[in-house]
Short mmCIF file of C-alpha atoms in Angstrom, two decimals:
data_model
loop_
_atom_site.label_atom_id
_atom_site.label_comp_id
_atom_site.label_asym_id
_atom_site.label_seq_id
_atom_site.Cartn_x
_atom_site.Cartn_y
_atom_site.Cartn_z
CA MET A 1 -97.35 40.79 -17.60
CA ILE A 2 -101.17 41.33 -17.33
CA LEU A 3 -102.83 38.51 -15.47
CA PRO A 4 -106.73 38.66 -16.03
CA GLN A 5 -106.78 35.76 -13.63
CA LEU A 6 -104.35 34.59 -11.00
CA ASN A 7 -103.68 31.13 -12.25
CA HIS A 8 -100.55 29.95 -10.30
CA GLU A 9 -99.77 26.96 -12.36
CA GLN A 10 -99.63 28.94 -15.67
CA ILE A 11 -97.53 31.63 -14.16
CA LEU A 12 -95.00 29.08 -12.82
CA GLN A 13 -94.74 27.33 -16.18
CA ILE A 14 -94.02 30.57 -17.85
CA PHE A 15 -91.23 31.51 -15.28
CA GLU A 16 -89.79 28.13 -15.37
CA GLN A 17 -89.15 28.13 -19.10
CA LEU A 18 -87.27 31.60 -18.71
CA PRO A 19 -83.48 31.23 -18.94
CA VAL A 20 -81.25 31.90 -16.10
CA ASN A 21 -80.06 35.31 -17.19
CA LEU A 22 -83.58 36.82 -16.81
CA GLN A 23 -83.52 36.08 -13.25
CA ARG A 24 -81.92 39.46 -12.78
CA SER A 25 -84.68 41.20 -14.84
CA ASP A 26 -87.63 43.26 -13.44
CA TYR A 27 -91.14 42.09 -13.67
CA LEU A 28 -94.39 44.02 -13.28
CA LEU A 29 -97.42 41.83 -12.61
CA VAL A 30 -100.83 43.40 -13.17
CA GLY A 31 -103.94 41.76 -11.97
CA CYS A 32 -106.71 41.67 -9.49
CA ASP A 33 -106.52 39.45 -6.48
CA ASN A 34 -106.32 39.68 -2.69
CA ALA A 35 -103.20 40.13 -0.61
CA ASP A 36 -102.83 36.51 0.47
CA ASN A 37 -102.75 35.07 -3.09
CA TRP A 38 -100.33 37.66 -4.15
CA LEU A 39 -97.96 36.83 -1.22
CA ASN A 40 -98.29 33.23 -2.04
CA LEU A 41 -97.38 33.90 -5.83
CA LEU A 42 -94.52 36.34 -4.81
CA SER A 43 -93.04 33.75 -2.42
CA THR A 44 -93.12 31.06 -5.01
CA LEU A 45 -91.48 33.32 -7.53
CA TRP A 46 -88.68 34.04 -5.04
CA LYS A 47 -88.16 30.14 -4.63
CA LEU A 48 -87.76 29.86 -8.38
CA GLY A 49 -85.06 32.53 -8.27
CA PHE A 50 -87.06 35.69 -9.39
CA PRO A 51 -86.96 38.18 -6.60
CA ASN A 52 -87.55 41.45 -8.77
CA ILE A 53 -91.18 41.38 -8.72
CA LEU A 54 -93.37 44.51 -8.61
CA ILE A 55 -97.23 43.78 -8.19
CA TYR A 56 -99.91 46.22 -9.41
CA ASN A 57 -103.31 45.51 -7.81
CA SER A 58 -106.32 47.35 -9.39
CA THR A 59 -108.83 46.00 -6.88
CA GLN A 60 -108.20 48.50 -4.09
CA SER A 61 -109.05 51.67 -5.69
CA VAL A 62 -109.45 53.24 -9.22
CA GLU A 63 -105.74 54.05 -9.42
CA GLY A 64 -104.61 50.76 -8.00
CA VAL A 65 -101.84 49.93 -5.46
CA PHE A 66 -98.39 48.59 -5.83
CA TYR A 67 -96.99 45.68 -3.81
CA THR A 68 -93.61 44.17 -3.36
CA SER A 69 -91.93 41.93 -0.75
CA ASP A 70 -90.10 42.85 2.44
CA SER A 71 -86.50 41.87 3.00
CA PHE A 72 -85.44 38.22 2.50
CA PRO A 73 -85.69 35.58 4.05
CA GLN A 74 -88.91 36.68 5.73
CA GLN A 75 -91.60 37.15 3.16
CA ARG A 76 -94.13 39.96 3.78
CA LEU A 77 -96.27 41.79 1.29
CA ILE A 78 -95.96 45.44 1.72
CA LEU A 79 -97.29 48.58 -0.02
CA SER A 80 -94.82 50.13 -2.35
CA SER A 81 -94.20 52.51 -5.09
CA ILE A 82 -91.78 52.57 -8.03
CA ASP A 83 -89.31 54.54 -6.10
CA HIS A 84 -89.39 52.45 -3.04
CA TYR A 85 -89.07 49.31 -5.29
CA LEU A 86 -86.00 50.54 -6.97
CA TRP A 87 -84.43 51.20 -3.50
CA ALA A 88 -85.76 47.86 -1.95
CA ARG A 89 -84.33 45.61 -4.78
CA ARG A 90 -80.83 46.85 -3.78
CA HIS A 91 -81.19 45.91 -0.08
CA TRP A 92 -83.32 42.70 -0.01
CA PHE A 93 -80.23 40.61 0.76
CA ASP A 94 -78.40 42.85 3.10
CA ASN A 95 -79.30 41.04 6.39
CA LEU A 96 -80.08 37.39 5.73
CA LYS A 97 -80.77 36.71 9.63
CA GLY A 98 -79.10 33.34 9.64
CA TRP A 99 -80.42 32.06 6.56
CA GLU A 100 -78.63 28.69 6.07
CA VAL A 101 -76.50 28.12 2.96
CA ARG A 102 -75.45 24.66 2.33
CA VAL A 103 -72.17 24.53 0.59
CA GLY A 104 -70.66 21.34 -1.04
CA LEU A 105 -66.99 20.92 -0.15
CA TYR A 106 -63.87 18.79 -0.87
CA ASN A 107 -60.16 19.55 -0.96
CA ASN A 108 -58.78 21.29 -4.01
CA PRO A 109 -55.94 23.66 -3.07
CA PRO A 110 -55.40 26.39 -3.67
CA ARG A 111 -59.10 26.98 -4.15
CA THR A 112 -60.50 24.97 -1.12
CA LEU A 113 -58.71 23.54 1.94
CA VAL A 114 -61.11 21.22 3.83
CA TYR A 115 -60.21 19.77 7.32
CA PRO A 116 -63.32 19.41 9.24
CA GLU A 117 -61.65 17.66 12.24
CA LYS A 118 -59.72 21.01 12.71
CA GLN A 119 -62.60 23.30 11.68
CA ILE A 120 -60.38 24.45 8.66
CA PHE A 121 -62.37 25.60 5.73
CA ASP A 122 -60.13 27.67 3.70
CA GLY A 123 -58.61 28.08 0.17
CA TYR A 124 -59.03 31.50 -1.53
CA ALA A 125 -62.36 30.69 -3.33
CA LEU A 126 -63.88 29.13 -0.13
CA MET A 127 -62.59 31.98 2.08
CA LEU A 128 -64.20 34.54 -0.20
CA LEU A 129 -67.39 32.79 -0.13
CA ARG A 130 -67.45 32.40 3.62
CA GLU A 131 -66.82 36.16 4.06
CA PHE A 132 -69.48 36.90 1.63
CA LEU A 133 -72.13 34.97 3.56
CA SER A 134 -70.79 36.25 6.92
CA TYR A 135 -71.04 39.87 5.74
CA ARG A 136 -74.76 39.37 4.66
CA GLY A 137 -75.62 37.51 7.88
CA ALA A 138 -76.06 34.02 6.38
CA LYS A 139 -75.04 30.72 8.08
CA PHE A 140 -72.34 28.55 6.40
CA ILE A 141 -73.44 24.97 6.46
CA PRO A 142 -70.56 22.55 5.12
CA MET A 143 -71.75 19.56 3.21
CA LEU A 144 -68.83 17.35 2.58
CA THR A 145 -68.73 15.09 -0.44
CA PRO A 146 -68.30 11.26 0.32
CA ASN A 147 -64.59 11.55 -0.80
CA TYR A 148 -64.02 15.08 0.29
CA LYS A 149 -60.09 14.39 1.06
CA VAL A 150 -59.55 14.65 -2.70
CA TYR A 151 -60.85 16.55 -5.65
CA SER A 152 -64.26 15.22 -6.19
CA PRO A 153 -66.35 17.69 -8.25
CA ASN A 154 -68.71 15.21 -9.66
CA ASP A 155 -69.88 14.29 -6.12
CA CYS A 156 -70.40 17.88 -5.31
CA LEU A 157 -72.72 18.23 -8.51
CA ASP A 158 -74.46 15.24 -7.49
CA LEU A 159 -75.37 16.89 -4.16
CA MET A 160 -76.68 19.75 -6.05
CA ARG A 161 -78.82 17.61 -8.38
CA SER A 162 -80.30 16.05 -5.32
CA ASN A 163 -80.88 19.28 -3.63
CA LYS A 164 -78.62 18.38 -0.72
CA CYS A 165 -76.54 21.66 -1.12
CA ASP A 166 -77.10 25.11 -2.77
CA LEU A 167 -73.72 25.54 -4.31
CA CYS A 168 -70.17 24.30 -4.42
CA GLY A 169 -67.49 25.90 -2.65
CA ASP A 170 -64.95 25.58 -5.63
CA LEU A 171 -64.48 27.35 -8.97
CA PHE A 172 -65.66 25.29 -11.90
CA ALA A 173 -65.24 25.94 -15.74
CA PHE A 174 -68.56 27.09 -17.20
CA SER A 175 -70.93 24.62 -18.48
CA ASN A 176 -74.65 24.86 -19.45
CA LYS A 177 -75.96 22.18 -16.93
CA PHE A 178 -75.81 24.42 -13.98
CA SER A 179 -76.09 28.28 -13.09
CA TYR A 180 -72.80 29.87 -12.49
CA THR A 181 -71.84 33.16 -11.07
CA TYR A 182 -70.32 35.78 -13.44
CA SER A 183 -66.50 35.12 -13.81
CA PHE A 184 -63.90 37.92 -13.86
CA MET A 185 -60.82 35.57 -13.61
CA TYR A 186 -59.01 34.12 -16.55
CA LEU A 187 -57.42 30.92 -16.04
CA TYR A 188 -55.43 28.88 -18.40
CA CYS A 189 -54.54 25.31 -18.34
CA ASN A 190 -51.16 23.67 -18.87
CA ILE A 191 -49.70 20.26 -18.65
CA LEU A 192 -47.23 19.73 -15.77
CA ILE A 193 -44.22 17.84 -17.33
CA PRO A 194 -40.96 16.65 -15.98
CA THR A 195 -38.00 18.95 -16.53
CA SER A 196 -35.11 17.63 -18.50
CA GLN A 197 -33.16 15.07 -16.75
CA PRO A 198 -29.38 14.67 -16.44
CA ILE A 199 -27.75 12.56 -19.18
CA SER A 200 -25.67 9.68 -18.01
CA LYS A 201 -21.93 10.26 -17.75
CA ASN A 202 -21.38 7.47 -20.29
CA TYR A 203 -22.67 9.72 -23.09
CA TYR A 204 -20.17 12.50 -22.30
CA ILE A 205 -17.27 10.90 -24.26
CA SER A 206 -19.34 11.64 -27.57
CA ALA A 207 -21.51 14.43 -26.50
CA PRO A 208 -19.16 17.35 -27.40
CA LEU A 209 -19.18 16.53 -31.03
CA GLU A 210 -22.07 15.87 -33.41
CA LEU A 211 -22.10 12.67 -35.55
CA LYS A 212 -21.01 14.51 -38.77
CA THR A 213 -17.90 15.85 -36.85
CA TRP A 214 -17.01 12.27 -35.59
CA LEU A 215 -17.36 11.08 -39.03
CA LEU A 216 -15.18 13.76 -40.51
CA VAL A 217 -12.50 13.02 -37.60
CA GLY A 218 -12.65 9.39 -38.47
CA PHE A 219 -12.14 10.04 -42.15
CA TYR A 220 -9.29 12.28 -41.41
CA VAL A 221 -7.66 9.65 -39.33
CA VAL A 222 -8.16 6.80 -41.94
CA PHE A 223 -6.99 9.13 -44.83
CA ILE A 224 -3.97 10.39 -43.27
CA CYS A 225 -2.84 7.00 -41.93
CA SER A 226 -3.52 5.20 -45.31
CA PHE A 227 -1.60 7.98 -47.32
CA ALA A 228 1.42 7.82 -44.85
CA SER A 229 1.48 4.17 -44.95
CA PHE A 230 1.38 4.15 -48.69
CA THR A 231 4.20 6.66 -48.72
CA GLY A 232 6.28 4.57 -46.32
CA TRP A 233 5.76 1.55 -48.31
CA LEU A 234 7.04 3.35 -51.59
CA GLN A 235 10.09 4.62 -49.70
CA HIS A 236 10.90 1.57 -47.42
CA GLY A 237 8.90 -1.23 -49.00
CA ARG A 238 6.85 -1.88 -45.79
CA PHE A 239 3.59 -0.96 -44.24
CA GLU A 240 3.47 0.47 -40.81
CA PHE A 241 -0.16 1.17 -40.47
CA GLY A 242 -0.46 0.35 -36.76
CA ASN A 243 2.53 2.69 -35.62
CA LEU A 244 1.16 5.41 -37.86
CA LEU A 245 -2.36 4.92 -36.49
CA LEU A 246 -1.28 5.33 -32.86
CA GLN A 247 0.86 8.47 -33.60
CA ILE A 248 -2.20 10.03 -35.28
CA PHE A 249 -4.55 9.18 -32.28
CA GLY A 250 -1.79 10.51 -30.05
CA SER A 251 -1.81 13.90 -32.01
CA LEU A 252 -5.48 14.16 -31.45
CA LEU A 253 -4.92 13.71 -27.76
CA SER A 254 -2.46 16.28 -27.54
CA VAL A 255 0.48 13.81 -27.18
CA GLY A 256 3.99 14.34 -28.64
CA PHE A 257 4.87 11.99 -31.43
CA LYS A 258 7.76 11.19 -33.90
CA PHE A 259 7.07 10.84 -37.45
CA ARG A 260 9.98 8.96 -39.11
CA GLN A 261 8.27 6.57 -41.35
CA VAL A 262 8.04 9.06 -44.19
CA LEU A 263 11.23 10.86 -45.49
CA GLY A 264 11.95 13.98 -47.48
CA ARG A 265 9.64 16.89 -47.75
CA LEU A 266 6.53 14.64 -47.34
CA HIS A 267 7.67 14.17 -43.85
CA TYR A 268 7.43 17.92 -42.97
CA ILE A 269 4.05 18.31 -44.88
CA LEU A 270 2.38 15.49 -43.14
CA PHE A 271 3.91 16.34 -39.85
CA THR A 272 2.39 19.89 -40.16
CA ILE A 273 -0.87 18.66 -41.29
CA ILE A 274 -1.29 16.07 -38.39
CA ALA A 275 0.00 18.53 -35.79
CA LEU A 276 -2.46 21.39 -37.03
CA GLY A 277 -5.26 18.96 -37.24
CA GLY A 278 -4.73 17.21 -33.86
CA LEU A 279 -4.26 20.45 -32.08
CA ILE A 280 -7.62 21.98 -33.47
CA CYS A 281 -9.46 18.89 -32.90
CA SER A 282 -8.14 18.12 -29.38
CA THR A 283 -8.62 21.75 -28.28
CA TYR A 284 -12.17 21.86 -29.69
CA TYR A 285 -13.10 18.69 -28.08
CA LEU A 286 -11.47 19.42 -24.64
CA ALA A 287 -13.10 22.79 -24.37
CA PHE A 288 -16.46 21.46 -25.19
CA LEU A 289 -15.99 18.63 -22.69
CA LYS A 290 -14.86 20.97 -19.99
CA THR A 291 -17.95 22.96 -20.51
CA ILE A 292 -20.25 20.06 -20.11
CA LEU A 293 -18.55 18.51 -17.29
CA ALA A 294 -18.68 21.90 -15.42
CA THR A 295 -22.43 22.56 -15.97
CA GLY A 296 -23.89 19.17 -16.47
CA LEU A 297 -25.57 17.76 -19.69
CA TYR A 298 -29.36 17.30 -19.80
CA GLU A 299 -31.90 15.76 -22.23
CA PRO A 300 -33.79 18.14 -24.52
CA GLN A 301 -36.59 19.85 -22.99
CA ILE A 302 -40.25 18.90 -24.14
CA ASP A 303 -41.79 22.06 -25.88
CA SER A 304 -44.35 20.69 -27.98
CA PHE A 305 -47.29 18.18 -27.99
CA GLU A 306 -45.44 15.95 -30.59
CA GLU A 307 -42.45 15.69 -28.21
CA LEU A 308 -44.54 14.96 -25.32
CA VAL A 309 -46.17 12.04 -27.20
CA ARG A 310 -42.89 10.92 -28.39
CA GLN A 311 -41.65 10.71 -24.69
CA ASN A 312 -44.86 8.51 -24.15
CA ILE A 313 -45.33 9.84 -20.56
CA SER A 314 -48.89 9.21 -19.51
CA LEU A 315 -50.97 12.15 -18.65
CA ILE A 316 -53.44 11.24 -15.73
CA VAL A 317 -56.71 12.77 -15.37
CA GLY A 318 -59.91 12.16 -13.63
CA ASP A 319 -63.32 11.52 -14.95
CA TYR A 320 -64.63 15.24 -14.52
CA ASP A 321 -61.30 16.45 -16.02
CA LYS A 322 -62.20 14.23 -19.12
CA THR A 323 -65.59 15.92 -19.46
CA VAL A 324 -64.23 19.38 -19.49
CA LEU A 325 -61.37 18.49 -21.89
CA LYS A 326 -63.93 17.19 -24.30
CA LEU A 327 -66.07 20.35 -23.78
CA TYR A 328 -63.03 22.69 -24.38
CA ASP A 329 -61.69 20.92 -27.52
CA PHE A 330 -58.61 19.08 -26.01
CA PRO A 331 -55.90 18.44 -28.63
CA ASP A 332 -56.60 15.17 -30.39
CA ILE A 333 -52.95 14.16 -30.45
CA LEU A 334 -52.78 14.03 -26.62
CA TRP A 335 -55.66 11.54 -26.17
CA ASN A 336 -53.07 8.79 -27.05
CA ILE A 337 -51.33 9.27 -23.80
CA THR A 338 -54.21 10.45 -21.64
CA GLN A 339 -55.20 7.91 -18.89
CA VAL A 340 -58.33 8.37 -16.68
CA VAL A 341 -57.53 7.30 -12.90
CA PRO A 342 -59.00 7.90 -9.61
CA TYR A 343 -58.34 11.32 -8.05
CA ASP A 344 -56.54 9.90 -5.06
CA PHE A 345 -54.02 8.19 -7.25
CA ILE A 346 -53.42 11.63 -8.93
CA VAL A 347 -52.91 13.53 -5.73
CA SER A 348 -50.67 10.78 -4.25
CA HIS A 349 -48.28 11.01 -7.29
CA ARG A 350 -48.65 14.77 -7.82
CA ARG A 351 -47.76 15.57 -4.18
CA VAL A 352 -44.26 14.12 -4.57
CA PHE A 353 -44.05 15.02 -8.31
CA ASP A 354 -43.67 11.71 -9.78
CA THR A 355 -41.92 12.22 -13.06
CA ASN A 356 -43.29 8.99 -14.40
CA TYR A 357 -46.57 10.89 -15.16
CA THR A 358 -47.72 14.38 -16.27
CA TYR A 359 -50.65 16.33 -14.70
CA LEU A 360 -53.33 18.89 -15.51
CA ALA A 361 -52.79 22.20 -13.77
CA HIS A 362 -54.59 25.48 -14.08
CA SER A 363 -52.62 28.79 -13.75
CA ASP A 364 -53.64 29.14 -10.01
CA ARG A 365 -52.32 25.67 -9.36
CA LEU A 366 -49.20 26.29 -11.24
CA VAL A 367 -48.34 29.04 -8.90
CA LEU A 368 -48.92 26.70 -5.76
CA PHE A 369 -46.55 24.08 -7.50
CA SER A 370 -43.92 26.56 -7.95
CA PHE A 371 -44.23 27.69 -4.40
CA GLN A 372 -43.62 24.08 -3.35
CA GLN A 373 -40.49 23.79 -5.46
CA GLN A 374 -38.96 27.18 -4.45
CA TYR A 375 -36.16 25.75 -2.73
CA MET A 376 -35.16 23.41 -5.55
CA ALA A 377 -32.11 24.45 -7.49
CA LYS A 378 -33.78 22.86 -10.45
CA PRO A 379 -37.40 22.44 -10.29
CA ARG A 380 -38.53 18.67 -10.74
CA MET A 381 -41.35 19.64 -12.98
CA ARG A 382 -42.59 22.61 -15.08
CA PRO A 383 -45.51 23.57 -17.26
CA LEU A 384 -45.50 22.82 -20.83
CA PRO A 385 -45.34 26.29 -22.61
CA ILE A 386 -48.41 25.80 -24.60
CA ASP A 387 -51.91 26.56 -23.28
CA ILE A 388 -54.41 23.78 -23.81
CA MET A 389 -57.60 25.35 -22.43
CA HIS A 390 -58.72 28.67 -21.30
CA SER A 391 -61.64 29.17 -18.94
CA LEU A 392 -63.68 31.86 -16.92
CA PRO A 393 -64.51 30.01 -13.75
CA GLY A 394 -67.37 30.52 -11.35
CA PHE A 395 -69.29 28.93 -8.34
CA PRO A 396 -71.88 26.56 -9.71
CA MET A 397 -75.08 26.47 -7.94
CA ARG A 398 -78.83 25.56 -8.04
CA ARG A 399 -80.70 27.47 -10.67
CA GLU A 400 -82.97 28.94 -7.90
CA TRP A 401 -80.36 30.19 -5.61
CA LEU A 402 -81.15 33.89 -5.04
CA LEU A 403 -77.59 35.22 -4.15
CA LYS A 404 -75.99 34.52 -7.55
CA PHE A 405 -75.80 38.06 -8.74
CA LYS A 406 -74.77 39.53 -5.40
CA LEU A 407 -71.86 36.94 -5.31
CA SER A 408 -70.88 37.88 -8.80
CA GLU A 409 -70.62 41.45 -7.73
CA THR A 410 -68.45 40.40 -4.92
CA LEU A 411 -66.11 38.45 -7.15
CA LEU A 412 -65.73 41.41 -9.45
CA ASN A 413 -64.75 43.71 -6.39
CA CYS A 414 -62.32 41.14 -5.10
CA PHE A 415 -60.78 40.62 -8.39
CA GLY A 416 -60.39 44.30 -9.21
CA SER A 417 -58.97 45.33 -5.78
CA GLY A 418 -56.25 42.45 -5.87
CA LEU A 419 -57.85 40.68 -2.80
CA MET A 420 -58.15 37.39 -4.89
CA GLN A 421 -54.47 37.40 -5.28
CA LYS A 422 -53.62 38.00 -1.77
CA LEU A 423 -56.06 35.12 -0.53
CA ALA A 424 -54.37 32.88 -3.11
CA ALA A 425 -50.78 33.62 -1.86
CA ASP A 426 -52.04 32.97 1.77
CA THR A 427 -53.54 29.79 0.74
CA ASN A 428 -50.37 28.66 -0.83
CA ARG A 429 -48.59 29.14 2.39
CA GLN A 430 -51.28 27.50 4.56
CA THR A 431 -51.27 24.37 2.15
CA ILE A 432 -47.77 23.88 3.10
CA HIS A 433 -48.20 24.60 6.64
CA ILE A 434 -50.96 22.09 7.32
CA GLY A 435 -49.07 19.49 5.49
CA TYR A 436 -51.24 18.94 2.59
CA LEU A 437 -48.20 19.45 0.38
CA SER A 438 -44.55 19.64 1.60
CA LEU A 439 -41.69 21.94 0.41
CA ILE A 440 -39.30 19.92 -1.83
CA PRO A 441 -35.60 20.86 -1.13
CA SER A 442 -32.80 20.42 -3.46
CA GLU A 443 -30.66 17.27 -3.11
CA GLN A 444 -27.76 17.92 -0.88
CA TYR A 445 -24.14 17.68 -2.05
CA GLU A 446 -22.25 15.22 -0.01
CA ALA A 447 -19.47 12.64 -0.50
CA ARG A 448 -20.87 9.17 -1.70
CA PRO A 449 -19.25 5.94 -2.81
CA LEU A 450 -18.28 5.72 -6.27
CA THR A 451 -20.53 3.81 -8.52
CA LEU A 452 -19.76 1.79 -11.66
CA ASP A 453 -20.89 4.80 -13.75
CA TYR A 454 -17.85 6.78 -12.66
CA PHE A 455 -15.72 4.07 -14.26
CA ALA A 456 -17.72 3.39 -17.45
CA MET A 457 -16.30 6.11 -19.50
CA PRO A 458 -12.65 5.40 -18.99
CA LEU A 459 -13.41 1.72 -19.37
CA LYS A 460 -14.90 2.50 -22.78
CA ILE A 461 -11.99 4.40 -23.76
CA LEU A 462 -9.50 1.70 -22.74
CA THR A 463 -11.69 -0.94 -24.46
CA THR A 464 -11.84 1.23 -27.63
CA GLY A 465 -8.16 1.78 -27.72
CA SER A 466 -7.49 -1.90 -27.00
CA GLY A 467 -9.78 -2.81 -29.85
CA LEU A 468 -7.90 -0.63 -32.30
CA ALA A 469 -4.59 -1.88 -31.28
CA PHE A 470 -5.66 -5.29 -31.65
CA VAL A 471 -7.07 -4.74 -35.10
CA CYS A 472 -3.77 -3.08 -36.09
CA PHE A 473 -1.81 -6.08 -34.66
CA LEU A 474 -4.02 -8.34 -36.87
CA GLY A 475 -3.46 -6.18 -39.86
CA GLU A 476 0.25 -6.03 -39.47
CA LEU A 477 0.34 -9.89 -38.59
CA LEU A 478 -1.60 -10.65 -41.84
CA TRP A 479 0.58 -8.37 -43.94
CA ARG A 480 3.77 -10.05 -42.49
CA LEU A 481 2.28 -13.54 -43.26
CA LEU A 482 1.55 -12.53 -46.85
CA LYS A 483 5.25 -11.11 -47.24
CA ILE A 484 6.69 -14.50 -45.96
CA LYS A 485 4.40 -16.46 -48.21
CA ARG A 486 5.54 -14.42 -51.12
CA ARG A 487 9.17 -15.12 -50.29
CA ASN A 488 8.77 -18.84 -49.98
CA VAL A 489 7.11 -18.73 -53.41
#
C-alpha cells in the first residue's frame, strides 16, 4: 500500500472495511514520514486487529528503511528487514507480560464450570483457554454474566458488544455477527428423549397376541361352539351352547373336558379339532406371556420426528438456542412442540431427567449425560437417533482481538493430540464431584406392598368369564322359555 501522504483517517477507514479473514495477511506500507507518526499508525492498526505490518520509509536514505513493531503488548518502532520481520511475526505474542484478557463466563458443563466462590473456572473449553493464556504470560480476568449460574450466551455476547470482555470462555456455533477462532471439532446436535416406559401389567393379558390373532381365536370359538350346538340339536333336539362354550374355553386354557353332547364320528372329529386347536393356542399364548413376564413389556421407542410429535412431548429450548436453530435449518415439523423457556427452568428439569420434556444436547453434552446415567440398568433418557444440526464451534471474540489465530493453532494441536477428549473426560467427573449434576442410580429391588395393579389382570379375567357365563345363562334361559311357549301353543 503506497501512501503519498500519511492520512490516518483514510488508512483506518480502509482497514476497518477489510474482512476479518484478512487480519492474518501481511501488509507493506510505503510512504514518507517521521518515526512518531509511523508508530502512532502502527499502534492504531494493531488495535484494529492487524499486527502484520511492515513499513518502508523512504525518507532516511536513497534506499529507504524498514520498520516494524517490537513484541506485544509494548509497542516500539524498531529497524527491521524482511528476514527479521518474518521471524518477528511468529514471536510477537510469545510473552504478553501480564496483558489482561477479559473472559465472559457462565456455567455450561462440560465446556465451562464456573464457581467463583471456590475459585473454580474449569470445563474442557475454559481450561484450554486458561492454559493458553498462562503459557503466553497473559492474565486471565473472569467477567461473570449477570446470570452466570446457568447457560447464558446472550449475556456474554452483550458483554462483548459493550466492550466489557474480549471473548467468551465457551464454544459457540459459528455466526457472522462475531469473529470466531477456527474450529477443528465436529459437533452434532440431537434431542434427548425419554426411553420407552414399562407398559402397565393390565395390558399383559392381551399383549402376546395381535388383534388379528384374537379375532381369529374368537371366530374359532364361535364357529366350533355353534357347529357343535347345531349338531347336538339335530341329535338330541336341544341346544347346549353354554356348556359347549365353557368346554371350548377350557380347551384353550389347557383344562381337561368331556365332549358328550355330540354322538358318533362327529364326536371324535370335533374332539380332535378342539383338542389340537386348544393345545396350539394355549401353548403359543403361554409361551409369549411367560417371555413378557420375565423380561417386561415396554412402549415402542421413538425413532423419528413424526413419532416424537405424535407423543406430544414438549422440546424446551432457550432464546439463544432458538436463534441458532433458525440459522441451521431446524426441521419445521418440530416447531409445533418447541417451547422457549428460561435457561434455569431447563437446567432444573434436565438435571433430574424429567421425562415430561425433551432437551437439546450436543455430542459433548450427550457424553456427560451418559456418564450421569452410567449406574442405571436402563437409562432414563437417550438421544434421538437422528442428527438435527451439525456445527464447527469456536470461541467468539471481539473483531480486534489479536490472539485469534494463535488460539486457533492451539485448538488444532489439542484436538489432534487427543488432549481435548482428555479434558472433556476430566470435566465429566468434576461436574459430578462438585455437585452440579448427580449420578442417578437404578431403582433398588425391594419388597413393597401389593397395589391394585397386581389384582387388575385377574379381576379382568374373572369379570370376562363371569360375563360370558351370564350371557350363556341368558341364552339358555331364553331358549328354554321359547320351548315352553311352543309346547303351550
